[in-house]
Short mmCIF file of C-alpha atoms in Angstrom, two decimals:
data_model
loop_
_atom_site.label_atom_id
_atom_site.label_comp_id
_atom_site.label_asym_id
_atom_site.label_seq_id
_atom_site.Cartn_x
_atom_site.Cartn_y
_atom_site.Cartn_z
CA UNK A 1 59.75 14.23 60.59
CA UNK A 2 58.77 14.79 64.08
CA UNK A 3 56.44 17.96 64.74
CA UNK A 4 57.83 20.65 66.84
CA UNK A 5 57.29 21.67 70.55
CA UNK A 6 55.90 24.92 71.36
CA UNK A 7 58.02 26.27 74.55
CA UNK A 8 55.42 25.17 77.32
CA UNK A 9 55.42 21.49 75.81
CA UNK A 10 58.82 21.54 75.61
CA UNK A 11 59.63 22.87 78.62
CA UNK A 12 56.38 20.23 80.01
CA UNK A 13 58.52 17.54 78.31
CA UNK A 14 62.18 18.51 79.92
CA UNK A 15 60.08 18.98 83.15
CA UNK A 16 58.77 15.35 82.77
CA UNK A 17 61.84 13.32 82.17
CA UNK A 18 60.94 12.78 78.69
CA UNK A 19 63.57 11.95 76.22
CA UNK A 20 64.98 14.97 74.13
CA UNK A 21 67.64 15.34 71.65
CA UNK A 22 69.58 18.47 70.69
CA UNK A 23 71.85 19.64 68.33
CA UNK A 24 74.77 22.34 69.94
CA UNK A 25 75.43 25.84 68.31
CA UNK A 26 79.11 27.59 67.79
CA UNK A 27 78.81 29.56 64.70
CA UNK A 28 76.99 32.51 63.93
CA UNK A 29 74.61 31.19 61.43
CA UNK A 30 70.99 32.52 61.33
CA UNK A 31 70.83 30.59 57.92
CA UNK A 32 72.25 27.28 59.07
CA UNK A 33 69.95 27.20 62.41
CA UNK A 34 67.34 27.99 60.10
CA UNK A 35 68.17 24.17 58.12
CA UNK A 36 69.07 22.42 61.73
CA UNK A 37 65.71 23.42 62.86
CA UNK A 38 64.00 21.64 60.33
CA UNK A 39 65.49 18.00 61.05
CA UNK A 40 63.81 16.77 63.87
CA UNK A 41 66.17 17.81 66.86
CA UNK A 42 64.29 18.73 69.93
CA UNK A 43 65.90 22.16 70.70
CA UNK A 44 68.73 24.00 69.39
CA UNK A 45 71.49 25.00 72.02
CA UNK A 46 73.61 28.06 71.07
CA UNK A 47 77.02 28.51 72.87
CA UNK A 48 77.17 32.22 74.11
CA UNK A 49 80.07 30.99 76.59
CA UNK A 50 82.88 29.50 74.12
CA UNK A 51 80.63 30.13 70.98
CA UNK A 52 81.60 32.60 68.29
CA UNK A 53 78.98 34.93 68.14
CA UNK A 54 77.63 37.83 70.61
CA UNK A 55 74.17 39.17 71.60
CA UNK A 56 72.88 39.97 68.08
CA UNK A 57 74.22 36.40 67.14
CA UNK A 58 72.47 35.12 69.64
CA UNK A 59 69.24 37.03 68.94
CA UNK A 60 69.49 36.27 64.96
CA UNK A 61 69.67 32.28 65.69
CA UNK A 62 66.86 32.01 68.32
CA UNK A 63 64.87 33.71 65.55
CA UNK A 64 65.93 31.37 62.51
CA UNK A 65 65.20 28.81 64.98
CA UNK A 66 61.73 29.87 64.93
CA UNK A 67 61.48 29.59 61.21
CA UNK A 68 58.36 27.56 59.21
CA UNK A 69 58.63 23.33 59.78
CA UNK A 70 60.73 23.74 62.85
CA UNK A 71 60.65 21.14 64.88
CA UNK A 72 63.39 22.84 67.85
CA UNK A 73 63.46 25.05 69.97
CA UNK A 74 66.02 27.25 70.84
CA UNK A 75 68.68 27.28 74.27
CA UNK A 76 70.90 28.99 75.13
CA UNK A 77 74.08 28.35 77.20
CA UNK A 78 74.97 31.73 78.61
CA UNK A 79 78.11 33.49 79.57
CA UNK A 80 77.95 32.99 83.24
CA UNK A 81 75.65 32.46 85.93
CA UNK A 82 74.66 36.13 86.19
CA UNK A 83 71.52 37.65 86.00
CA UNK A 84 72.20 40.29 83.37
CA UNK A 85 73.44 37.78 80.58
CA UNK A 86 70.43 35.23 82.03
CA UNK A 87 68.13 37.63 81.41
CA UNK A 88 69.08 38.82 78.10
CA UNK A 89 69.14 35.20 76.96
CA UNK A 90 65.51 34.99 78.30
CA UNK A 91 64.54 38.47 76.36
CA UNK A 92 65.58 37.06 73.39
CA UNK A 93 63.38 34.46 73.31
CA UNK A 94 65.59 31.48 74.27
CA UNK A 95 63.31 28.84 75.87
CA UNK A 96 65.72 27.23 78.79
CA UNK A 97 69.47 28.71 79.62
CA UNK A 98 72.01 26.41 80.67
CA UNK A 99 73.83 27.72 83.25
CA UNK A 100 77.66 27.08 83.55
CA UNK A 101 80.42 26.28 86.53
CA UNK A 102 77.97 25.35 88.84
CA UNK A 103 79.97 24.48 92.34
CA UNK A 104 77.32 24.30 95.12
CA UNK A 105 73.39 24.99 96.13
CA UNK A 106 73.62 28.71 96.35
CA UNK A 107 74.86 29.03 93.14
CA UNK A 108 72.13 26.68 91.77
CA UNK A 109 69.63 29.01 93.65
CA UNK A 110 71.18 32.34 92.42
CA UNK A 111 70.60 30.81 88.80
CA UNK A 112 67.19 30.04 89.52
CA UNK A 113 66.35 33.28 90.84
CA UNK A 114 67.80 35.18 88.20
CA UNK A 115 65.09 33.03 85.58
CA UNK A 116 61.90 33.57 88.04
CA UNK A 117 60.39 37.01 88.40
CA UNK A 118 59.41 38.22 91.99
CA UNK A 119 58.88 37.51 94.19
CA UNK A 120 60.60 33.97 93.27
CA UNK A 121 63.26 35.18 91.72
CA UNK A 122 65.16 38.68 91.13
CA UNK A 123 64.47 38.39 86.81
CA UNK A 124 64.38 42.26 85.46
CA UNK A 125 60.96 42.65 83.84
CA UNK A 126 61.95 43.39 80.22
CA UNK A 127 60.21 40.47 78.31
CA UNK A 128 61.06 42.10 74.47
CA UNK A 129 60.80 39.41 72.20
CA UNK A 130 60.09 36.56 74.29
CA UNK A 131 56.41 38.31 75.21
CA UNK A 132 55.60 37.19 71.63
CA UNK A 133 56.22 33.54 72.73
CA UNK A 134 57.10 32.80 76.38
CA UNK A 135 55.04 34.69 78.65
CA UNK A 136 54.41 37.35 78.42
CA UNK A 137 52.63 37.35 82.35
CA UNK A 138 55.42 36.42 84.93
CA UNK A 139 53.39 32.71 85.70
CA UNK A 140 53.17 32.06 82.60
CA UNK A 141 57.27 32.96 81.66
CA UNK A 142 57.60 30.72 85.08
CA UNK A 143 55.78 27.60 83.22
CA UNK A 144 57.40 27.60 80.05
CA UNK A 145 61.00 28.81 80.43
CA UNK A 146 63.61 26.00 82.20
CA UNK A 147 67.07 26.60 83.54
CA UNK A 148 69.84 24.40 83.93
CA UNK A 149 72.50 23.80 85.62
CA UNK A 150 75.89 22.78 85.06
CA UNK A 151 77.80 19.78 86.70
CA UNK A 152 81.41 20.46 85.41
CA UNK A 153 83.90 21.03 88.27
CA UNK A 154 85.13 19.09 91.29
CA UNK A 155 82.63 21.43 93.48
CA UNK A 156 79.68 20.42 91.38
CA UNK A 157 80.41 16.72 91.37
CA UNK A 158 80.92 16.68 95.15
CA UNK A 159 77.56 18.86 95.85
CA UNK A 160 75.59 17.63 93.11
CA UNK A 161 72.96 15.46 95.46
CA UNK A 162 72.67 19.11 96.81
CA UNK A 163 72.46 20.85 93.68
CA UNK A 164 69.75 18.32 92.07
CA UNK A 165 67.32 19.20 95.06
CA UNK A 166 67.50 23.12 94.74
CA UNK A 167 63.75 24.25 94.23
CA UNK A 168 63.13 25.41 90.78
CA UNK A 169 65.74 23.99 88.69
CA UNK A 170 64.34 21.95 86.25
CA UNK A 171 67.80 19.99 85.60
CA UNK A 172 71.23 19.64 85.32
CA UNK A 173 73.78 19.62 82.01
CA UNK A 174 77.15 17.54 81.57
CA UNK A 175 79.92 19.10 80.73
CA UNK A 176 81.87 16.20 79.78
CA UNK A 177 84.92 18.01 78.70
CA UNK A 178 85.92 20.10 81.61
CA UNK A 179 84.40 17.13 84.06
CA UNK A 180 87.20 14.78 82.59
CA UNK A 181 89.45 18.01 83.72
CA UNK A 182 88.38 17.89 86.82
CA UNK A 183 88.56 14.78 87.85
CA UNK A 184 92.86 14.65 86.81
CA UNK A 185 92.63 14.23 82.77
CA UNK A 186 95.76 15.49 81.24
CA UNK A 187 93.02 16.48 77.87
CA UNK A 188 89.63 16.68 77.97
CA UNK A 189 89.30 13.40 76.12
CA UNK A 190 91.85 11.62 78.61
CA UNK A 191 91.30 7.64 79.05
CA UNK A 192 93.53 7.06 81.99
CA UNK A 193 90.43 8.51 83.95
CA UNK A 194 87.43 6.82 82.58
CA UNK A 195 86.60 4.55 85.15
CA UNK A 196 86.35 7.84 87.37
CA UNK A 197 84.81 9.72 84.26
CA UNK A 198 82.15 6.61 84.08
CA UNK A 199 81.17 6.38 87.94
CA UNK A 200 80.88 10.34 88.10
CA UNK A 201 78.16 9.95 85.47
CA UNK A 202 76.29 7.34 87.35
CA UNK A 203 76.41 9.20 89.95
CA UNK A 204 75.14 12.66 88.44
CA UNK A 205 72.49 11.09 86.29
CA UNK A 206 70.97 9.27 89.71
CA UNK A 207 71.08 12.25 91.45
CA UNK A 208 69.14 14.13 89.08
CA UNK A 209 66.39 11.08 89.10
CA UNK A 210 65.73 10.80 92.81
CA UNK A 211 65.36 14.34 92.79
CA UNK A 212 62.75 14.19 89.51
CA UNK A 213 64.33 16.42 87.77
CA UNK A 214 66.06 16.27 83.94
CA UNK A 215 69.57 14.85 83.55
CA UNK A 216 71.37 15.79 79.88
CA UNK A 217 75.11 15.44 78.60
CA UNK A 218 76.54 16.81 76.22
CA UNK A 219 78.08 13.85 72.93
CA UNK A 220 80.74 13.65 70.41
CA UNK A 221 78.25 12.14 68.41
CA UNK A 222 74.58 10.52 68.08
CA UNK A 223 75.82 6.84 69.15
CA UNK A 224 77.10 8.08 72.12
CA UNK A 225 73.81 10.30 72.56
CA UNK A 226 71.79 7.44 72.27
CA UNK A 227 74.12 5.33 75.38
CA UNK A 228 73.78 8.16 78.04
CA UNK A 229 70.12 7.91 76.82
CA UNK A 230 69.62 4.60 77.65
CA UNK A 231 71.59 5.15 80.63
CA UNK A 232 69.25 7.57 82.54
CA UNK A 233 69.98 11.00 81.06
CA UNK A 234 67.00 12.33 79.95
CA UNK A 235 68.39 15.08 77.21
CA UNK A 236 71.36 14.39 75.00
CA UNK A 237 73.03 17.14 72.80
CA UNK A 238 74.56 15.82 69.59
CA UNK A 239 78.08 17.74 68.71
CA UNK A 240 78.62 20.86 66.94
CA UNK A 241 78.38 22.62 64.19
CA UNK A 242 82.00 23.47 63.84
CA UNK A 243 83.06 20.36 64.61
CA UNK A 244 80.51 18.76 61.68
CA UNK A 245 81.66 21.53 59.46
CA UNK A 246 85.25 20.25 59.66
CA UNK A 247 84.58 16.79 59.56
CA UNK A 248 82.63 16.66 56.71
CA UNK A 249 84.82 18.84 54.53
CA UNK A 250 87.73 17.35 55.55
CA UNK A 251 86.16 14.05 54.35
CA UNK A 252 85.33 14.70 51.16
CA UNK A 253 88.87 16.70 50.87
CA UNK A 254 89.99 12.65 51.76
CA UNK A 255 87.59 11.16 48.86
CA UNK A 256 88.84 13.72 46.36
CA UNK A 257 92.26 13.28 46.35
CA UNK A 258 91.83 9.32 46.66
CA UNK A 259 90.25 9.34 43.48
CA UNK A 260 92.43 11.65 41.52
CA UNK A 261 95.56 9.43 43.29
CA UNK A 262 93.93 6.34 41.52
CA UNK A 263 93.52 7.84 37.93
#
């Protein structure tokens, strides 16, 4: 099993282009992160945009995340790129936020500043929880706390040279599904616009190189984690839990009534 980062070598890590691979969060489960954390994944990302859980869901899984053997730690993807539910996130104890609907510089710069503390950054001092691992002095929240940002719209894809070369950010996140969206799927899984879909990625994960910082996407699964890998993104997040959950009960629903069809 591989041993687990503290924040500051993750965040080192992210920093340094180094390979990592996550696992994504919907479901308020403290008791499941608490397993997840244990497998080997490099961080944890919990959903507080389209996940279903609020503040003290999001507070209960960064701390299960935390729990004996883990080898993660946790993320969180926040509401929006404000710097009340940034903040909150970074209270909590959430290592790196990744910041969605990202269009253009300034609003790369506005999530930046609303991670840093004065004077680089307008961050509330308000530390909480995270003081008893990130921080809790201002430099040292500023070394071990990453944020993210989010190339998912038209906007994005257009500025994202821009966006990549914003001082501070650490890196930029995929958001496959609403990227297909934008550039003309009819469904966020739409082939008719893969060849677009394809070059866009190219594109994003080269931008994110010559500016030297982190490149991840989010994956269906761990194959396709392990191809955006070896093509030059740097992080890859594997599913969901939801989607797992689903899968793997519907499967053995499958298996069951196979076998009691052949008797």
């Amino acid at each position: 099993m591989a041993t687990g980062r503290t924040p500051a070598e993750f965040t080192t890590a992210l920093r340094a282009r180094e390979q990592l691979i996550g696992y994504w969060s919907l479901l308020d489960s403290p008791i499941a992160a608490e397993r997840l954390a244990r497998l080997g994944y490099d961080y944890l990302a919990f959903d507080a945009q389209h996940g279903l859980f609020g503040y003290q869901g999001m507070l209960n899984n960064l701390l299960a995340t935390d729990t004996k053997d883990s080898t993660a730690v946790g993320i969180v993807r926040v509401e929006a790129n404000d710097p009340t539910y940034i903040g909150k996130a970074l209270d909590a104890g959430a290592t790196a936020v990744i910041v969605p609907l990202i269009d253009n510089p300034q609003d790369a710069a506005d999530a930046v500043a609303a991670v840093r503390y004065p004077p680089l950054g307008r961050r509330s001092y308000g530390p909480m929880r995270a003081q008893l691992r990130i921080g809790p002095n201002p430099a040292d929240a500023h070394a071990q706390t990453a944020v993210l940002a989010m190339i998912e719209t038209a906007d994005g894809l257009a500025n994202v040279e821009a966006i990549c070369n914003t001082d501070g950010l650490d890196g930029i996140y995929v958001g496959p599904s609403d990227l297909r969206l934008a550039l003309g799927g009819a469904t966020s899984t739409d082939p008719s616009v893969q060849q677009e879909f394809d070059q866009a990625l190219t594109r994003i994960s080269k931008a994110a190189e010559a500016a030297g910082i982190a490149a991840g996407i989010h994956n269906p699964d761990g194959t396709n984690a392990a191809k955006r890998l070896a093509q030059g993104y740097t992080f890859a997040t594997v599913s969901c839990d939801l989607i797992h959950l689903e899968q793997a009960a519907a499967g053995h629903l499958t298996a069951a009534r196979q076998a009691g069809e052949a008797r």
